[in-house]
Tab-separated table of N, CA, C and O in Angstrom:
chain	number	residue	atom	x	y	z
A	1	MET	N	15.389	-11.891	21.290
A	1	MET	CA	15.502	-10.664	20.561
A	1	MET	C	16.214	-9.376	21.750
A	1	MET	O	15.569	-9.636	22.607
A	2	ARG	N	17.236	-9.545	21.136
A	2	ARG	CA	17.945	-8.367	22.282
A	2	ARG	C	17.005	-7.015	21.942
A	2	ARG	O	16.378	-6.513	20.932
A	3	ARG	N	17.127	-5.604	22.876
A	3	ARG	CA	16.529	-4.544	22.266
A	3	ARG	C	17.088	-4.175	21.495
A	3	ARG	O	16.788	-3.390	20.799
A	4	SER	N	18.716	-4.076	21.410
A	4	SER	CA	19.290	-3.545	20.064
A	4	SER	C	18.386	-4.085	18.439
A	4	SER	O	18.396	-3.823	17.643
A	5	GLU	N	18.658	-5.299	18.670
A	5	GLU	CA	17.806	-6.099	17.414
A	5	GLU	C	16.662	-5.812	17.378
A	5	GLU	O	16.172	-5.343	16.288
A	6	PHE	N	15.420	-5.202	18.485
A	6	PHE	CA	14.395	-4.877	18.489
A	6	PHE	C	14.374	-3.482	17.786
A	6	PHE	O	13.568	-3.403	16.768
A	7	ASP	N	15.334	-2.413	18.343
A	7	ASP	CA	15.546	-1.208	17.662
A	7	ASP	C	16.046	-1.279	16.322
A	7	ASP	O	14.849	-0.670	15.403
A	8	ARG	N	16.775	-2.301	15.315
A	8	ARG	CA	17.258	-2.138	14.547
A	8	ARG	C	16.371	-2.850	13.359
A	8	ARG	O	16.014	-2.298	12.442
A	9	ALA	N	15.046	-3.890	14.062
A	9	ALA	CA	14.173	-4.540	13.214
A	9	ALA	C	12.930	-3.691	12.710
A	9	ALA	O	12.343	-3.374	12.017
A	10	VAL	N	12.772	-2.542	14.249
A	10	VAL	CA	11.782	-1.342	13.593
A	10	VAL	C	12.221	-0.605	12.668
A	10	VAL	O	11.343	-0.307	11.941
A	11	THR	N	13.474	-0.027	12.886
A	11	THR	CA	13.790	0.998	11.723
A	11	THR	C	13.751	0.287	10.566
A	11	THR	O	13.283	0.995	9.432
A	12	ASP	N	14.262	-0.503	10.647
A	12	ASP	CA	14.773	-2.056	9.170
A	12	ASP	C	13.125	-1.667	8.166
A	12	ASP	O	12.888	-1.601	7.323
A	13	GLU	N	11.945	-2.029	9.213
A	13	GLU	CA	10.763	-2.329	8.459
A	13	GLU	C	10.210	-1.157	8.750
A	13	GLU	O	9.180	-1.022	7.466
A	14	PHE	N	9.792	-0.514	9.251
A	14	PHE	CA	8.833	1.147	9.392
A	14	PHE	C	9.617	2.172	8.984
A	14	PHE	O	8.823	3.475	8.976
A	15	GLY	N	11.218	2.398	8.989
A	15	GLY	CA	11.573	3.373	8.513
A	15	GLY	C	11.414	4.905	9.451
A	15	GLY	O	11.316	4.376	10.676
A	16	ALA	N	11.470	5.853	8.712
A	16	ALA	CA	10.819	7.278	9.082
A	16	ALA	C	10.099	7.013	10.373
A	16	ALA	O	9.556	7.744	11.260
A	17	GLN	N	9.025	6.351	10.124
A	17	GLN	CA	7.923	6.284	10.978
A	17	GLN	C	7.649	5.428	11.969
A	17	GLN	O	7.058	5.515	13.038
A	18	SER	N	8.872	4.991	12.461
A	18	SER	CA	9.132	4.022	13.498
A	18	SER	C	8.923	4.951	14.628
A	18	SER	O	8.529	4.196	15.547
A	19	ALA	N	9.667	5.872	14.727
A	19	ALA	CA	9.767	6.721	16.214
A	19	ALA	C	7.649	6.851	16.725
A	19	ALA	O	7.672	6.390	17.879
A	20	ALA	N	7.188	7.199	15.527
A	20	ALA	CA	6.064	7.728	15.869
A	20	ALA	C	4.998	6.548	16.294
A	20	ALA	O	4.219	6.458	17.318
A	21	LEU	N	5.102	5.795	15.814
A	21	LEU	CA	4.487	4.030	15.681
A	21	LEU	C	4.992	3.650	17.173
A	21	LEU	O	4.148	3.250	18.053
A	22	LEU	N	6.210	3.597	17.483
A	22	LEU	CA	6.460	3.132	19.139
A	22	LEU	C	5.753	3.607	20.225
A	22	LEU	O	5.263	3.013	21.035
A	23	ALA	N	5.470	5.318	19.668
A	23	ALA	CA	4.971	6.181	20.595
A	23	ALA	C	3.577	6.326	21.071
A	23	ALA	O	2.889	6.286	21.823
A	24	ASP	N	3.160	6.150	19.434
A	24	ASP	CA	1.657	6.296	19.404
A	24	ASP	C	0.802	5.073	19.196
A	24	ASP	O	-0.616	4.895	19.892
A	25	LEU	N	1.236	4.033	18.933
A	25	LEU	CA	0.010	3.060	18.296
A	25	LEU	C	0.084	2.102	19.616
A	25	LEU	O	1.169	1.687	20.233
A	26	VAL	N	-1.257	1.996	19.652
A	26	VAL	CA	-1.440	1.265	21.142
A	26	VAL	C	-1.979	-0.444	20.562
A	26	VAL	O	-2.182	-0.712	19.744
A	27	LEU	N	-0.966	-1.687	21.488
A	27	LEU	CA	-0.973	-2.828	21.059
A	27	LEU	C	-1.690	-3.559	22.289
A	27	LEU	O	-1.298	-3.666	23.160
A	28	SER	N	-2.617	-3.996	21.383
A	28	SER	CA	-3.402	-5.134	22.006
A	28	SER	C	-2.392	-6.375	22.776
A	28	SER	O	-2.982	-6.729	23.773
A	29	GLY	N	-1.798	-6.914	22.143
A	29	GLY	CA	-1.063	-7.860	22.108
A	29	GLY	C	0.076	-7.603	23.575
A	29	GLY	O	0.427	-8.770	23.613
A	30	VAL	N	0.302	-6.789	24.098
A	30	VAL	CA	1.006	-6.303	24.981
A	30	VAL	C	0.194	-5.780	26.247
A	30	VAL	O	0.753	-4.430	26.744
A	31	GLY	N	-1.116	-5.896	26.088
A	31	GLY	CA	-1.470	-5.226	27.040
A	31	GLY	C	-2.445	-3.958	26.817
A	31	GLY	O	-2.791	-3.229	27.921
A	32	GLY	N	-2.468	-3.336	25.841
A	32	GLY	CA	-2.950	-2.139	25.728
A	32	GLY	C	-1.585	-1.056	25.640
A	32	GLY	O	-2.583	-0.188	26.092
A	33	ARG	N	-0.821	-1.370	25.526
A	33	ARG	CA	0.233	0.031	25.721
A	33	ARG	C	0.929	0.167	24.530
A	33	ARG	O	1.041	-0.538	23.460
A	34	THR	N	1.675	0.990	24.379
A	34	THR	CA	2.287	1.493	23.053
A	34	THR	C	3.377	0.391	23.125
A	34	THR	O	3.908	0.330	24.266
A	35	ALA	N	4.412	0.590	22.327
A	35	ALA	CA	5.509	-0.517	22.359
A	35	ALA	C	6.405	0.370	23.208
A	35	ALA	O	7.320	-0.743	24.023
A	36	THR	N	6.509	1.861	23.427
A	36	THR	CA	7.647	2.298	24.124
A	36	THR	C	7.092	1.969	25.671
A	36	THR	O	7.773	1.693	26.478
A	37	GLU	N	5.815	2.048	25.835
A	37	GLU	CA	5.487	1.773	27.153
A	37	GLU	C	5.765	0.509	27.773
A	37	GLU	O	6.072	0.062	28.915
A	38	ALA	N	5.188	-0.800	27.144
A	38	ALA	CA	5.211	-1.790	26.997
A	38	ALA	C	6.836	-2.264	27.280
A	38	ALA	O	7.338	-3.514	28.503
A	39	ILE	N	7.918	-1.863	26.475
A	39	ILE	CA	9.305	-2.363	26.984
A	39	ILE	C	9.755	-1.400	28.317
A	39	ILE	O	10.350	-2.044	29.029
A	40	ALA	N	9.377	-0.377	28.337
A	40	ALA	CA	9.544	0.307	29.745
A	40	ALA	C	8.946	-0.427	30.949
A	40	ALA	O	9.435	-0.654	32.084
A	41	ALA	N	7.621	-1.105	30.923
A	41	ALA	CA	7.609	-2.115	31.523
A	41	ALA	C	7.766	-3.336	31.966
A	41	ALA	O	7.350	-4.131	32.642
A	42	GLY	N	8.987	-3.793	31.370
A	42	GLY	CA	9.494	-5.068	31.340
A	42	GLY	C	9.203	-5.802	30.186
A	42	GLY	O	9.579	-7.227	30.192
A	43	VAL	N	8.336	-5.818	29.693
A	43	VAL	CA	7.480	-7.052	28.301
A	43	VAL	C	8.859	-7.136	27.433
A	43	VAL	O	9.616	-6.008	27.102
A	44	PRO	N	9.346	-8.492	27.348
A	44	PRO	CA	10.485	-8.823	26.333
A	44	PRO	C	10.439	-7.977	25.059
A	44	PRO	O	8.966	-8.022	24.416
A	45	PRO	N	11.144	-7.713	24.623
A	45	PRO	CA	11.386	-7.011	23.264
A	45	PRO	C	11.015	-7.835	22.074
A	45	PRO	O	10.134	-7.366	21.754
A	46	ARG	N	11.287	-9.094	22.171
A	46	ARG	CA	10.148	-9.648	21.218
A	46	ARG	C	8.967	-10.230	21.158
A	46	ARG	O	7.906	-10.057	20.570
A	47	ASP	N	8.577	-10.045	22.641
A	47	ASP	CA	6.780	-9.891	22.504
A	47	ASP	C	6.374	-8.651	21.976
A	47	ASP	O	4.887	-8.599	21.077
A	48	VAL	N	7.071	-7.923	22.405
A	48	VAL	CA	6.940	-6.310	21.615
A	48	VAL	C	6.401	-6.170	20.127
A	48	VAL	O	5.806	-5.903	19.086
A	49	TRP	N	7.446	-6.732	19.514
A	49	TRP	CA	7.972	-6.909	18.143
A	49	TRP	C	6.934	-8.027	17.457
A	49	TRP	O	5.958	-7.149	16.387
A	50	LEU	N	6.409	-8.673	18.277
A	50	LEU	CA	5.273	-9.821	17.104
A	50	LEU	C	4.080	-9.092	17.611
A	50	LEU	O	3.266	-9.101	16.437
A	51	ALA	N	3.677	-8.245	18.297
A	51	ALA	CA	2.638	-7.550	18.357
A	51	ALA	C	2.403	-6.617	17.610
A	51	ALA	O	1.695	-6.424	17.033
A	52	LEU	N	3.522	-5.319	17.556
A	52	LEU	CA	3.752	-4.448	16.523
A	52	LEU	C	3.270	-5.221	15.660
A	52	LEU	O	2.925	-4.575	14.664
A	53	CYS	N	4.011	-6.068	14.731
A	53	CYS	CA	3.804	-6.909	13.216
A	53	CYS	C	2.678	-7.344	13.164
A	53	CYS	O	2.071	-6.955	11.959
A	54	ALA	N	1.560	-7.626	14.332
A	54	ALA	CA	0.607	-8.236	14.096
A	54	ALA	C	-0.627	-7.221	14.080
A	54	ALA	O	-1.493	-7.183	13.411
A	55	GLU	N	-0.048	-5.956	14.520
A	55	GLU	CA	-1.348	-4.756	14.250
A	55	GLU	C	-0.922	-4.301	13.515
A	55	GLU	O	-1.866	-3.389	12.425
A	56	THR	N	0.151	-4.084	12.660
A	56	THR	CA	0.673	-3.460	11.474
A	56	THR	C	0.566	-4.358	10.207
A	56	THR	O	1.117	-4.148	9.187
A	57	ASP	N	0.206	-5.663	10.087
A	57	ASP	CA	0.008	-6.308	8.942
A	57	ASP	C	1.732	-6.774	8.604
A	57	ASP	O	1.393	-7.068	7.482
A	58	VAL	N	2.558	-6.964	9.192
A	58	VAL	CA	3.853	-7.401	8.229
A	58	VAL	C	3.989	-8.823	8.474
A	58	VAL	O	3.368	-9.526	9.176
A	59	PRO	N	4.025	-9.112	7.141
A	59	PRO	CA	3.959	-10.363	6.630
A	59	PRO	C	5.148	-11.292	7.483
A	59	PRO	O	5.796	-11.192	8.287
A	60	ALA	N	4.607	-12.390	7.685
A	60	ALA	CA	5.049	-13.603	8.497
A	60	ALA	C	6.872	-13.546	8.294
A	60	ALA	O	7.688	-14.232	9.026
A	61	GLN	N	6.585	-13.890	6.675
A	61	GLN	CA	8.234	-13.788	6.952
A	61	GLN	C	9.126	-13.129	7.186
A	61	GLN	O	10.339	-12.937	7.000
A	62	ARG	N	8.498	-11.734	7.209
A	62	ARG	CA	9.301	-10.620	7.747
A	62	ARG	C	9.365	-10.691	9.440
A	62	ARG	O	9.995	-9.600	9.856
A	63	ARG	N	8.813	-11.037	10.092
A	63	ARG	CA	8.898	-11.531	11.356
A	63	ARG	C	9.796	-11.937	12.451
A	63	ARG	O	10.164	-11.785	13.402
A	64	TYR	N	10.249	-12.776	11.735
A	64	TYR	CA	11.200	-13.829	12.761
A	64	TYR	C	12.712	-13.403	12.035
A	64	TYR	O	12.918	-13.639	10.903
A	65	GLY	N	13.586	-13.544	13.136
A	65	GLY	CA	15.083	-13.169	12.680
A	65	GLY	C	15.583	-12.084	12.266
A	65	GLY	O	16.486	-11.840	12.136
A	66	VAL	N	14.685	-10.964	12.268
A	66	VAL	CA	15.108	-9.431	11.930
A	66	VAL	C	15.717	-8.999	12.725
A	66	VAL	O	15.819	-9.228	14.137
A	67	GLY	N	16.509	-7.896	12.707
A	67	GLY	CA	17.172	-7.264	13.792
A	67	GLY	C	18.672	-7.915	13.920
A	67	GLY	O	19.476	-7.157	14.596
A	68	ARG	N	19.129	-8.855	13.484
A	68	ARG	CA	19.832	-9.515	13.545
A	68	ARG	C	21.652	-9.041	12.710
A	68	ARG	O	20.895	-8.776	11.666
A	69	LEU	N	22.152	-8.497	13.230
A	69	LEU	CA	23.964	-8.529	11.929
A	69	LEU	C	24.250	-9.381	11.481
A	69	LEU	O	24.000	-10.875	11.750
A	70	GLU	N	24.604	-9.484	10.130
A	70	GLU	CA	25.014	-10.222	9.686
A	70	GLU	C	26.609	-10.864	10.467
A	70	GLU	O	27.024	-10.142	10.772
A	71	PRO	N	26.166	-12.155	10.238
A	71	PRO	CA	27.504	-12.697	11.473
A	71	PRO	C	28.967	-12.213	10.431
A	71	PRO	O	28.799	-12.280	9.357
A	72	ARG	N	29.879	-12.089	11.354
A	72	ARG	CA	31.481	-11.967	10.512
A	72	ARG	C	31.880	-13.048	9.933
A	72	ARG	O	31.949	-14.638	10.212
A	73	ARG	N	32.530	-12.715	8.917
A	73	ARG	CA	33.456	-13.956	8.271
A	73	ARG	C	34.554	-13.926	8.335
A	73	ARG	O	35.582	-13.389	8.900
């Protein structure tokens, strides 16, 4: 997952509250950091995304393959 895909997935899943979640929610899956801190520390965006999903109970079917743009035809 690229950073742009991470940003798109977070916005799509959490909408208006996404900025607050990234800055305020501490994620145990990335060492007790917020998503913003984890990304800044070099944690791969996919790992941060999965930790965010686990912490907020996002269903498994919405965790994988999100954030990608539709292929061009």
